[in-house]
PDB file of C-alpha atoms in Angstrom:
ATOM      1  CA  MET P 245      26.394  69.982 120.841  1.00 32.00           C
ATOM      2  CA  MET P 246      27.386  66.549 119.670  1.00 36.00           C
ATOM      3  CA  THR P 247      27.922  64.176 122.528  1.00 33.00           C
ATOM      4  CA  GLY P 248      30.769  61.690 122.633  1.00 36.00           C
ATOM      5  CA  ARG P 249      29.567  58.164 122.084  1.00 33.00           C
ATOM      6  CA  HIS P 250      31.396  54.870 122.302  1.00 32.00           C
ATOM      7  CA  THR P 251      30.402  51.540 120.860  1.00 30.00           C
ATOM      8  CA  VAL P 252      32.780  48.760 121.825  1.00 29.00           C
ATOM      9  CA  GLU P 253      32.007  46.528 118.850  1.00 33.00           C
ATOM     10  CA  GLN P 254      32.746  49.168 116.202  1.00 39.00           C
ATOM     11  CA  GLN P 255      35.229  51.263 118.179  1.00 38.00           C
ATOM     12  CA  ARG P 256      33.837  54.577 117.033  1.00 40.00           C
ATOM     13  CA  HIS P 257      32.991  57.934 118.545  1.00 42.00           C
ATOM     14  CA  THR P 258      31.713  61.272 117.394  1.00 47.00           C
ATOM     15  CA  VAL P 259      34.031  64.271 117.463  1.00 48.00           C
ATOM     16  CA  GLU P 260      33.662  67.254 119.760  1.00 48.00           C
ATOM     17  CA  GLY P 261      34.192  70.815 118.605  1.00 48.00           C
ATOM     18  CA  THR P 262      32.995  70.626 114.986  1.00 52.00           C
ATOM     19  CA  ASP P 263      29.815  72.218 113.578  1.00 64.00           C
ATOM     20  CA  PRO P 264      27.233  70.569 115.852  1.00 72.00           C
ATOM     21  CA  GLY P 265      24.886  70.110 112.896  1.00 89.00           C
ATOM     22  CA  LEU P 266      27.289  67.934 110.903  1.00 94.00           C
ATOM     23  CA  PHE P 267      27.222  64.235 111.730  1.00 95.00           C
ATOM     24  CA  VAL P 268      30.829  63.090 112.186  1.00 96.00           C
ATOM     25  CA  GLU P 269      32.182  59.722 113.272  1.00 96.00           C
ATOM     26  CA  VAL P 270      35.694  58.473 113.957  1.00 97.00           C
ATOM     27  CA  HIS P 271      36.049  54.712 113.514  1.00 97.00           C
ATOM     28  CA  GLU P 272      39.013  53.230 115.355  1.00 97.00           C
ATOM     29  CA  PRO P 273      40.823  50.123 114.073  1.00 96.00           C
ATOM     30  CA  ALA P 274      41.095  47.039 116.276  1.00 87.00           C
ATOM     31  CA  SER P 275      44.860  47.080 115.677  1.00 95.00           C
ATOM     32  CA  ASP P 276      46.422  50.398 114.600  1.00 96.00           C
ATOM     33  CA  ALA P 277      48.850  50.255 111.656  1.00 97.00           C
ATOM     34  CA  GLY P 278      50.483  53.502 112.822  1.00 97.00           C
ATOM     35  CA  LEU P 279      49.501  55.395 109.659  1.00 98.00           C
ATOM     36  CA  ARG P 280      47.648  58.693 109.261  1.00 98.00           C
ATOM     37  CA  PRO P 281      43.822  58.783 109.431  1.00 98.00           C
ATOM     38  CA  VAL P 282      41.640  58.413 106.320  1.00 98.00           C
ATOM     39  CA  LEU P 283      38.853  60.918 105.559  1.00 98.00           C
ATOM     40  CA  LEU P 284      35.937  59.562 103.492  1.00 98.00           C
ATOM     41  CA  ILE P 285      33.771  62.037 101.498  1.00 98.00           C
ATOM     42  CA  HIS P 286      30.530  60.620 100.067  1.00 97.00           C
ATOM     43  CA  GLY P 287      28.614  61.541  96.912  1.00 93.00           C
ATOM     44  CA  PHE P 288      25.554  63.679  96.156  1.00 91.00           C
ATOM     45  CA  SER P 289      22.289  62.381  97.592  1.00 89.00           C
ATOM     46  CA  SER P 290      24.089  59.733  99.624  1.00 91.00           C
ATOM     47  CA  SER P 291      25.563  59.485 103.131  1.00 94.00           C
ATOM     48  CA  SER P 292      28.476  57.964 104.997  1.00 97.00           C
ATOM     49  CA  LYS P 293      26.275  55.009 105.890  1.00 96.00           C
ATOM     50  CA  LEU P 294      25.233  54.313 102.289  1.00 94.00           C
ATOM     51  CA  ASN P 295      28.545  55.062 100.562  1.00 96.00           C
ATOM     52  CA  TRP P 296      31.023  53.799 103.103  1.00 98.00           C
ATOM     53  CA  ALA P 297      29.468  51.644 105.839  1.00 97.00           C
ATOM     54  CA  ASP P 298      26.950  49.565 103.864  1.00 97.00           C
ATOM     55  CA  SER P 299      29.476  48.907 101.073  1.00 97.00           C
ATOM     56  CA  GLY P 300      32.107  47.614 103.511  1.00 97.00           C
ATOM     57  CA  TRP P 301      34.657  50.404 103.160  1.00 98.00           C
ATOM     58  CA  ILE P 302      34.835  51.360 106.829  1.00 98.00           C
ATOM     59  CA  THR P 303      35.362  47.831 108.115  1.00 98.00           C
ATOM     60  CA  THR P 304      37.852  47.057 105.306  1.00 98.00           C
ATOM     61  CA  LEU P 305      39.922  50.128 106.210  1.00 98.00           C
ATOM     62  CA  GLN P 306      39.686  49.299 109.930  1.00 98.00           C
ATOM     63  CA  ASP P 307      40.834  45.747 109.190  1.00 97.00           C
ATOM     64  CA  ALA P 308      43.866  47.290 107.442  1.00 98.00           C
ATOM     65  CA  GLY P 309      44.650  49.128 110.685  1.00 98.00           C
ATOM     66  CA  ARG P 310      43.395  52.511 109.539  1.00 98.00           C
ATOM     67  CA  ARG P 311      41.565  55.121 111.607  1.00 98.00           C
ATOM     68  CA  VAL P 312      38.595  56.392 109.561  1.00 98.00           C
ATOM     69  CA  ILE P 313      36.841  59.781 109.706  1.00 98.00           C
ATOM     70  CA  THR P 314      33.383  60.048 108.112  1.00 98.00           C
ATOM     71  CA  VAL P 315      31.053  63.029 107.779  1.00 97.00           C
ATOM     72  CA  ASP P 316      27.589  63.448 106.280  1.00 96.00           C
ATOM     73  CA  LEU P 317      27.526  66.523 104.027  1.00 94.00           C
ATOM     74  CA  PRO P 318      24.982  69.269 104.864  1.00 93.00           C
ATOM     75  CA  GLY P 319      21.433  68.125 104.077  1.00 89.00           C
ATOM     76  CA  HIS P 320      22.563  64.504 103.774  1.00 91.00           C
ATOM     77  CA  GLY P 321      22.239  61.499 106.063  1.00 90.00           C
ATOM     78  CA  ARG P 322      22.179  62.526 109.705  1.00 92.00           C
ATOM     79  CA  SER P 323      23.545  66.049 109.221  1.00 93.00           C
ATOM     80  CA  HIS P 324      21.421  69.161 109.492  1.00 91.00           C
ATOM     81  CA  SER P 325      19.957  71.216 106.619  1.00 91.00           C
ATOM     82  CA  PRO P 326      20.979  74.834 107.168  1.00 91.00           C
ATOM     83  CA  GLU P 327      18.741  77.646 105.882  1.00 88.00           C
ATOM     84  CA  ASP P 328      21.605  79.733 104.520  1.00 90.00           C
ATOM     85  CA  LEU P 329      23.076  79.055 101.088  1.00 90.00           C
ATOM     86  CA  ASP P 330      26.671  79.700 102.218  1.00 92.00           C
ATOM     87  CA  SER P 331      26.713  76.505 104.305  1.00 91.00           C
ATOM     88  CA  TYR P 332      26.497  74.456 101.098  1.00 93.00           C
ATOM     89  CA  THR P 333      29.279  76.091  99.082  1.00 94.00           C
ATOM     90  CA  PRO P 334      32.266  73.860  98.269  1.00 95.00           C
ATOM     91  CA  SER P 335      34.606  76.378  99.953  1.00 94.00           C
ATOM     92  CA  ARG P 336      32.578  76.295 103.197  1.00 94.00           C
ATOM     93  CA  ILE P 337      32.376  72.494 103.084  1.00 95.00           C
ATOM     94  CA  ARG P 338      36.173  72.326 102.653  1.00 96.00           C
ATOM     95  CA  ALA P 339      36.601  74.624 105.662  1.00 95.00           C
ATOM     96  CA  ASP P 340      34.265  72.386 107.690  1.00 95.00           C
ATOM     97  CA  LEU P 341      36.224  69.296 106.603  1.00 97.00           C
ATOM     98  CA  LEU P 342      39.496  70.918 107.701  1.00 96.00           C
ATOM     99  CA  GLN P 343      37.984  71.676 111.125  1.00 95.00           C
ATOM    100  CA  ILE P 344      36.602  68.133 111.401  1.00 96.00           C
ATOM    101  CA  VAL P 345      39.892  66.374 110.650  1.00 97.00           C
ATOM    102  CA  THR P 346      41.837  68.758 112.892  1.00 96.00           C
ATOM    103  CA  ASP P 347      39.417  68.063 115.753  1.00 94.00           C
ATOM    104  CA  ALA P 348      39.827  64.346 115.034  1.00 95.00           C
ATOM    105  CA  GLY P 349      43.590  64.645 115.542  1.00 95.00           C
ATOM    106  CA  ALA P 350      45.007  64.960 112.002  1.00 97.00           C
ATOM    107  CA  ARG P 351      48.249  66.943 112.008  1.00 97.00           C
ATOM    108  CA  PRO P 352      50.405  68.452 109.225  1.00 97.00           C
ATOM    109  CA  LEU P 353      52.734  66.081 107.388  1.00 98.00           C
ATOM    110  CA  ARG P 354      56.203  65.557 108.821  1.00 97.00           C
ATOM    111  CA  ASP P 355      58.936  63.626 107.018  1.00 95.00           C
ATOM    112  CA  GLY P 356      59.613  60.279 108.629  1.00 95.00           C
ATOM    113  CA  ALA P 357      56.400  60.388 110.690  1.00 97.00           C
ATOM    114  CA  PRO P 358      53.854  58.120 108.935  1.00 97.00           C
ATOM    115  CA  SER P 359      51.118  58.871 111.454  1.00 97.00           C
ATOM    116  CA  THR P 360      51.069  62.550 110.441  1.00 98.00           C
ATOM    117  CA  GLY P 361      49.010  64.001 107.624  1.00 98.00           C
ATOM    118  CA  LEU P 362      45.749  62.716 106.183  1.00 98.00           C
ATOM    119  CA  ASP P 363      44.665  60.406 103.377  1.00 98.00           C
ATOM    120  CA  VAL P 364      41.416  61.244 101.580  1.00 98.00           C
ATOM    121  CA  ILE P 365      38.994  59.053  99.616  1.00 98.00           C
ATOM    122  CA  GLY P 366      36.203  60.793  97.704  1.00 98.00           C
ATOM    123  CA  TYR P 367      33.390  59.376  95.614  1.00 97.00           C
ATOM    124  CA  SER P 368      31.521  61.212  92.819  1.00 93.00           C
ATOM    125  CA  LEU P 369      30.757  64.702  94.250  1.00 94.00           C
ATOM    126  CA  GLY P 370      33.120  63.682  97.063  1.00 96.00           C
ATOM    127  CA  SER P 371      35.870  63.322  94.449  1.00 96.00           C
ATOM    128  CA  ARG P 372      35.410  66.918  93.365  1.00 95.00           C
ATOM    129  CA  LEU P 373      35.581  68.037  97.006  1.00 97.00           C
ATOM    130  CA  ALA P 374      38.629  65.815  97.653  1.00 98.00           C
ATOM    131  CA  TRP P 375      40.441  67.216  94.578  1.00 97.00           C
ATOM    132  CA  GLU P 376      39.950  70.789  95.796  1.00 97.00           C
ATOM    133  CA  PHE P 377      40.693  69.869  99.429  1.00 98.00           C
ATOM    134  CA  GLY P 378      44.016  68.321  98.400  1.00 97.00           C
ATOM    135  CA  ALA P 379      44.878  71.325  96.234  1.00 96.00           C
ATOM    136  CA  THR P 380      44.237  73.729  99.114  1.00 96.00           C
ATOM    137  CA  GLN P 381      45.807  71.624 101.898  1.00 97.00           C
ATOM    138  CA  PRO P 382      49.191  70.457 100.537  1.00 96.00           C
ATOM    139  CA  ASP P 383      50.787  70.440 104.004  1.00 97.00           C
ATOM    140  CA  LEU P 384      48.141  68.084 105.382  1.00 98.00           C
ATOM    141  CA  VAL P 385      47.020  65.701 102.616  1.00 98.00           C
ATOM    142  CA  HIS P 386      49.381  62.800 101.949  1.00 98.00           C
ATOM    143  CA  ARG P 387      47.522  60.850  99.226  1.00 98.00           C
ATOM    144  CA  ILE P 388      44.092  60.967  97.562  1.00 98.00           C
ATOM    145  CA  VAL P 389      41.854  58.298  96.031  1.00 98.00           C
ATOM    146  CA  LEU P 390      39.101  59.552  93.715  1.00 98.00           C
ATOM    147  CA  GLY P 391      36.219  57.228  92.834  1.00 97.00           C
ATOM    148  CA  GLY P 392      33.977  58.006  89.847  1.00 95.00           C
ATOM    149  CA  PRO P 393      35.816  61.302  89.186  1.00 95.00           C
ATOM    150  CA  SER P 394      35.011  63.721  86.381  1.00 92.00           C
ATOM    151  CA  SER P 395      36.632  66.910  85.119  1.00 92.00           C
ATOM    152  CA  ALA P 396      33.128  68.280  84.613  1.00 88.00           C
ATOM    153  CA  ASP P 397      30.699  68.904  87.463  1.00 83.00           C
ATOM    154  CA  PRO P 398      27.410  67.097  86.739  1.00 73.00           C
ATOM    155  CA  LEU P 399      25.594  69.359  89.189  1.00 85.00           C
ATOM    156  CA  ALA P 400      26.706  72.504  87.320  1.00 84.00           C
ATOM    157  CA  ALA P 401      24.324  71.787  84.429  1.00 84.00           C
ATOM    158  CA  PHE P 402      21.368  71.028  86.735  1.00 88.00           C
ATOM    159  CA  ASP P 403      18.243  72.984  85.693  1.00 90.00           C
ATOM    160  CA  LEU P 404      17.282  74.447  89.057  1.00 90.00           C
ATOM    161  CA  ALA P 405      14.222  76.342  87.779  1.00 91.00           C
ATOM    162  CA  ALA P 406      12.805  73.240  86.074  1.00 92.00           C
ATOM    163  CA  ALA P 407      13.311  71.183  89.236  1.00 90.00           C
ATOM    164  CA  GLN P 408      11.536  73.809  91.352  1.00 88.00           C
ATOM    165  CA  ARG P 409       8.607  73.945  88.876  1.00 91.00           C
ATOM    166  CA  HIS P 410       8.364  70.156  88.918  1.00 91.00           C
ATOM    167  CA  LEU P 411       8.270  70.058  92.719  1.00 86.00           C
ATOM    168  CA  ALA P 412       5.689  72.879  92.832  1.00 87.00           C
ATOM    169  CA  ASP P 413       3.184  71.657  90.230  1.00 91.00           C
ATOM    170  CA  GLY P 414       4.478  68.512  88.537  1.00 89.00           C
ATOM    171  CA  THR P 415       5.683  70.178  85.323  1.00 93.00           C
ATOM    172  CA  PRO P 416       7.801  67.541  83.518  1.00 92.00           C
ATOM    173  CA  ILE P 417      11.576  68.136  83.451  1.00 92.00           C
ATOM    174  CA  GLU P 418      12.973  68.048  79.915  1.00 93.00           C
ATOM    175  CA  ASP P 419      16.647  67.700  80.818  1.00 90.00           C
ATOM    176  CA  GLN P 420      17.273  64.020  81.545  1.00 88.00           C
ATOM    177  CA  SER P 421      20.316  64.656  83.748  1.00 85.00           C
ATOM    178  CA  THR P 422      18.311  67.063  85.940  1.00 88.00           C
ATOM    179  CA  ALA P 423      15.369  64.650  86.121  1.00 90.00           C
ATOM    180  CA  GLY P 424      17.682  61.771  87.078  1.00 87.00           C
ATOM    181  CA  LEU P 425      19.473  63.726  89.807  1.00 85.00           C
ATOM    182  CA  LEU P 426      16.186  64.963  91.293  1.00 86.00           C
ATOM    183  CA  LYS P 427      14.751  61.450  91.272  1.00 87.00           C
ATOM    184  CA  MET P 428      17.878  60.204  93.025  1.00 82.00           C
ATOM    185  CA  ALA P 429      17.530  62.939  95.675  1.00 83.00           C
ATOM    186  CA  GLN P 430      13.873  62.012  96.247  1.00 84.00           C
ATOM    187  CA  MET P 431      14.579  58.302  96.708  1.00 80.00           C
ATOM    188  CA  LEU P 432      16.144  58.632 100.163  1.00 75.00           C
ATOM    189  CA  PRO P 433      13.787  59.599 102.990  1.00 74.00           C
ATOM    190  CA  SER P 434      16.722  61.067 104.947  1.00 70.00           C
ATOM    191  CA  ASN P 435      17.415  63.613 102.193  1.00 74.00           C
ATOM    192  CA  ASN P 436      16.105  67.137 102.628  1.00 81.00           C
ATOM    193  CA  LEU P 437      15.050  68.301  99.152  1.00 83.00           C
ATOM    194  CA  PHE P 438      15.382  71.974 100.085  1.00 85.00           C
ATOM    195  CA  ALA P 439      18.951  71.234 101.158  1.00 88.00           C
ATOM    196  CA  MET P 440      19.680  69.232  97.992  1.00 87.00           C
ATOM    197  CA  LEU P 441      18.584  72.162  95.814  1.00 89.00           C
ATOM    198  CA  SER P 442      20.515  74.597  98.025  1.00 91.00           C
ATOM    199  CA  LEU P 443      23.639  72.479  97.567  1.00 91.00           C
ATOM    200  CA  ILE P 444      23.191  72.449  93.783  1.00 90.00           C
ATOM    201  CA  GLU P 445      22.635  76.222  93.729  1.00 90.00           C
ATOM    202  CA  ALA P 446      25.744  76.781  95.869  1.00 93.00           C
ATOM    203  CA  ILE P 447      27.834  74.488  93.655  1.00 91.00           C
ATOM    204  CA  LYS P 448      26.650  76.328  90.538  1.00 89.00           C
ATOM    205  CA  GLY P 449      27.936  79.493  92.232  1.00 92.00           C
ATOM    206  CA  GLU P 450      31.405  77.924  92.661  1.00 93.00           C
ATOM    207  CA  PRO P 451      31.855  75.840  89.499  1.00 90.00           C
ATOM    208  CA  PHE P 452      34.499  73.116  89.445  1.00 93.00           C
ATOM    209  CA  ASP P 453      37.640  74.048  87.532  1.00 93.00           C
ATOM    210  CA  PRO P 454      40.161  71.252  88.132  1.00 95.00           C
ATOM    211  CA  ALA P 455      42.873  73.094  86.196  1.00 93.00           C
ATOM    212  CA  GLU P 456      42.642  76.152  88.437  1.00 92.00           C
ATOM    213  CA  ALA P 457      43.984  74.301  91.472  1.00 89.00           C
ATOM    214  CA  ALA P 458      45.231  70.746  91.071  1.00 93.00           C
ATOM    215  CA  PRO P 459      46.602  68.637  93.920  1.00 95.00           C
ATOM    216  CA  HIS P 460      50.280  67.743  93.664  1.00 92.00           C
ATOM    217  CA  MET P 461      50.286  64.788  96.070  1.00 96.00           C
ATOM    218  CA  PRO P 462      49.956  61.209  94.713  1.00 97.00           C
ATOM    219  CA  LEU P 463      46.535  60.383  93.267  1.00 97.00           C
ATOM    220  CA  LEU P 464      44.695  57.160  92.456  1.00 98.00           C
ATOM    221  CA  LEU P 465      41.756  57.653  90.060  1.00 98.00           C
ATOM    222  CA  VAL P 466      39.222  54.818  89.901  1.00 98.00           C
ATOM    223  CA  ALA P 467      36.164  54.433  87.668  1.00 97.00           C
ATOM    224  CA  GLY P 468      33.861  51.720  86.418  1.00 97.00           C
ATOM    225  CA  GLU P 469      34.304  50.642  82.823  1.00 95.00           C
ATOM    226  CA  LYS P 470      30.633  51.528  82.125  1.00 96.00           C
ATOM    227  CA  ASP P 471      30.768  54.943  83.800  1.00 94.00           C
ATOM    228  CA  GLU P 472      30.354  57.576  81.080  1.00 87.00           C
ATOM    229  CA  ARG P 473      32.039  60.131  83.371  1.00 83.00           C
ATOM    230  CA  ALA P 474      35.220  58.047  83.299  1.00 82.00           C
ATOM    231  CA  ALA P 475      35.887  59.421  79.826  1.00 87.00           C
ATOM    232  CA  THR P 476      37.305  62.576  81.432  1.00 92.00           C
ATOM    233  CA  MET P 477      39.510  60.673  83.913  1.00 93.00           C
ATOM    234  CA  PRO P 478      42.635  60.925  81.681  1.00 93.00           C
ATOM    235  CA  GLU P 479      42.176  64.708  81.647  1.00 94.00           C
ATOM    236  CA  LEU P 480      42.275  64.822  85.458  1.00 94.00           C
ATOM    237  CA  ALA P 481      45.262  62.455  85.492  1.00 95.00           C
ATOM    238  CA  SER P 482      47.101  64.711  83.056  1.00 94.00           C
ATOM    239  CA  LEU P 483      46.366  67.854  85.098  1.00 94.00           C
ATOM    240  CA  ALA P 484      47.675  66.231  88.276  1.00 93.00           C
ATOM    241  CA  ALA P 485      50.725  64.729  86.549  1.00 93.00           C
ATOM    242  CA  ARG P 486      51.687  68.162  85.225  1.00 91.00           C
ATOM    243  CA  ARG P 487      51.883  69.303  88.860  1.00 86.00           C
ATOM    244  CA  GLY P 488      54.568  66.701  89.362  1.00 83.00           C
ATOM    245  CA  GLY P 489      52.528  64.241  91.398  1.00 83.00           C
ATOM    246  CA  LEU P 490      52.424  60.476  91.010  1.00 94.00           C
ATOM    247  CA  VAL P 491      49.148  59.523  89.291  1.00 96.00           C
ATOM    248  CA  GLU P 492      47.698  56.027  88.950  1.00 97.00           C
ATOM    249  CA  THR P 493      44.426  55.083  87.259  1.00 96.00           C
ATOM    250  CA  LEU P 494      42.262  51.994  87.568  1.00 97.00           C
ATOM    251  CA  VAL P 495      39.250  51.072  85.410  1.00 96.00           C
ATOM    252  CA  ILE P 496      37.117  48.303  86.900  1.00 97.00           C
ATOM    253  CA  PRO P 497      35.479  45.989  84.331  1.00 96.00           C
ATOM    254  CA  GLY P 498      31.693  45.816  84.173  1.00 96.00           C
ATOM    255  CA  ARG P 499      31.125  48.487  86.820  1.00 97.00           C
ATOM    256  CA  THR P 500      29.033  51.660  86.477  1.00 95.00           C
ATOM    257  CA  HIS P 501      29.213  55.020  88.244  1.00 92.00           C
ATOM    258  CA  THR P 502      26.689  53.751  90.768  1.00 90.00           C
ATOM    259  CA  ASN P 503      28.086  50.346  91.689  1.00 94.00           C
ATOM    260  CA  VAL P 504      31.864  50.781  91.417  1.00 96.00           C
ATOM    261  CA  ILE P 505      31.819  51.774  95.104  1.00 96.00           C
ATOM    262  CA  THR P 506      31.059  48.175  96.142  1.00 96.00           C
ATOM    263  CA  SER P 507      33.963  46.689  94.171  1.00 97.00           C
ATOM    264  CA  ARG P 508      36.480  44.663  96.175  1.00 97.00           C
ATOM    265  CA  ALA P 509      39.141  45.529  93.583  1.00 97.00           C
ATOM    266  CA  PHE P 510      38.532  49.238  94.281  1.00 98.00           C
ATOM    267  CA  LYS P 511      38.946  48.733  98.046  1.00 98.00           C
ATOM    268  CA  GLU P 512      42.085  46.618  97.674  1.00 98.00           C
ATOM    269  CA  ALA P 513      43.694  49.114  95.288  1.00 98.00           C
ATOM    270  CA  ALA P 514      42.902  52.008  97.634  1.00 98.00           C
ATOM    271  CA  ILE P 515      44.311  50.260 100.703  1.00 98.00           C
ATOM    272  CA  GLU P 516      47.517  49.360  98.872  1.00 98.00           C
ATOM    273  CA  PHE P 517      47.888  52.868  97.451  1.00 98.00           C
ATOM    274  CA  LEU P 518      47.361  54.543 100.841  1.00 98.00           C
ATOM    275  CA  GLY P 519      49.392  52.044 102.868  1.00 96.00           C
ATOM    276  CA  VAL P 520      52.739  53.777 102.502  1.00 93.00           C
TER     277      VAL P 520
END
């Protein structure tokens, strides 16, 4: 079981009642703005610490009076690496996220009650998960911010067999995207490579189809100017707009898919967008 833990300086504690293998933290603001909590979903081969703490997101949101919920995805950061493939499927992860935010006190939206509901910020793979989470939880999710989003799933084209051969005997990987993703997964000592490959296999089993279920709540889509995935951002914006939701987009000059997360302009735009 996860044990409750309190650190006065950062005002945070872990949540009881969720999957004990998932590392969850709730970061309390020094002065509460009276708005709903914000769930942060990190990218592939990253963690809440890398994506959200080290880049200043958590403290920036706390300074804006927001209560922040973070979770490390299975096999990432300080979460466990289950043996079973089902634990890594996007649908199971969404179910875990729903349990986590419910345990952390998020409640369905009520008109005229700004502390109800949930705001969600996703980055890269986290954007895909946030898109689907919003589409499946319309009574809970108030607004969504997607960083580095794409209408295509970069993990779907991953050559799993080539990666397994490379890890077994060093056979070079021909597909550059696969080689790059595997290298990224190997760079972090906290990553479990078995879990990374399990996650990719599970995602390939549930491919991303943004048109199948699009969120209808307001969306802010943010990408770096030099992020090749940003080319599909207008497609996502169009899908969401057709559902009748407010959609805003922001392209940040000079930024790539990797470093847009550290942009102050990204943080400021997100806080303004979610502060209603």
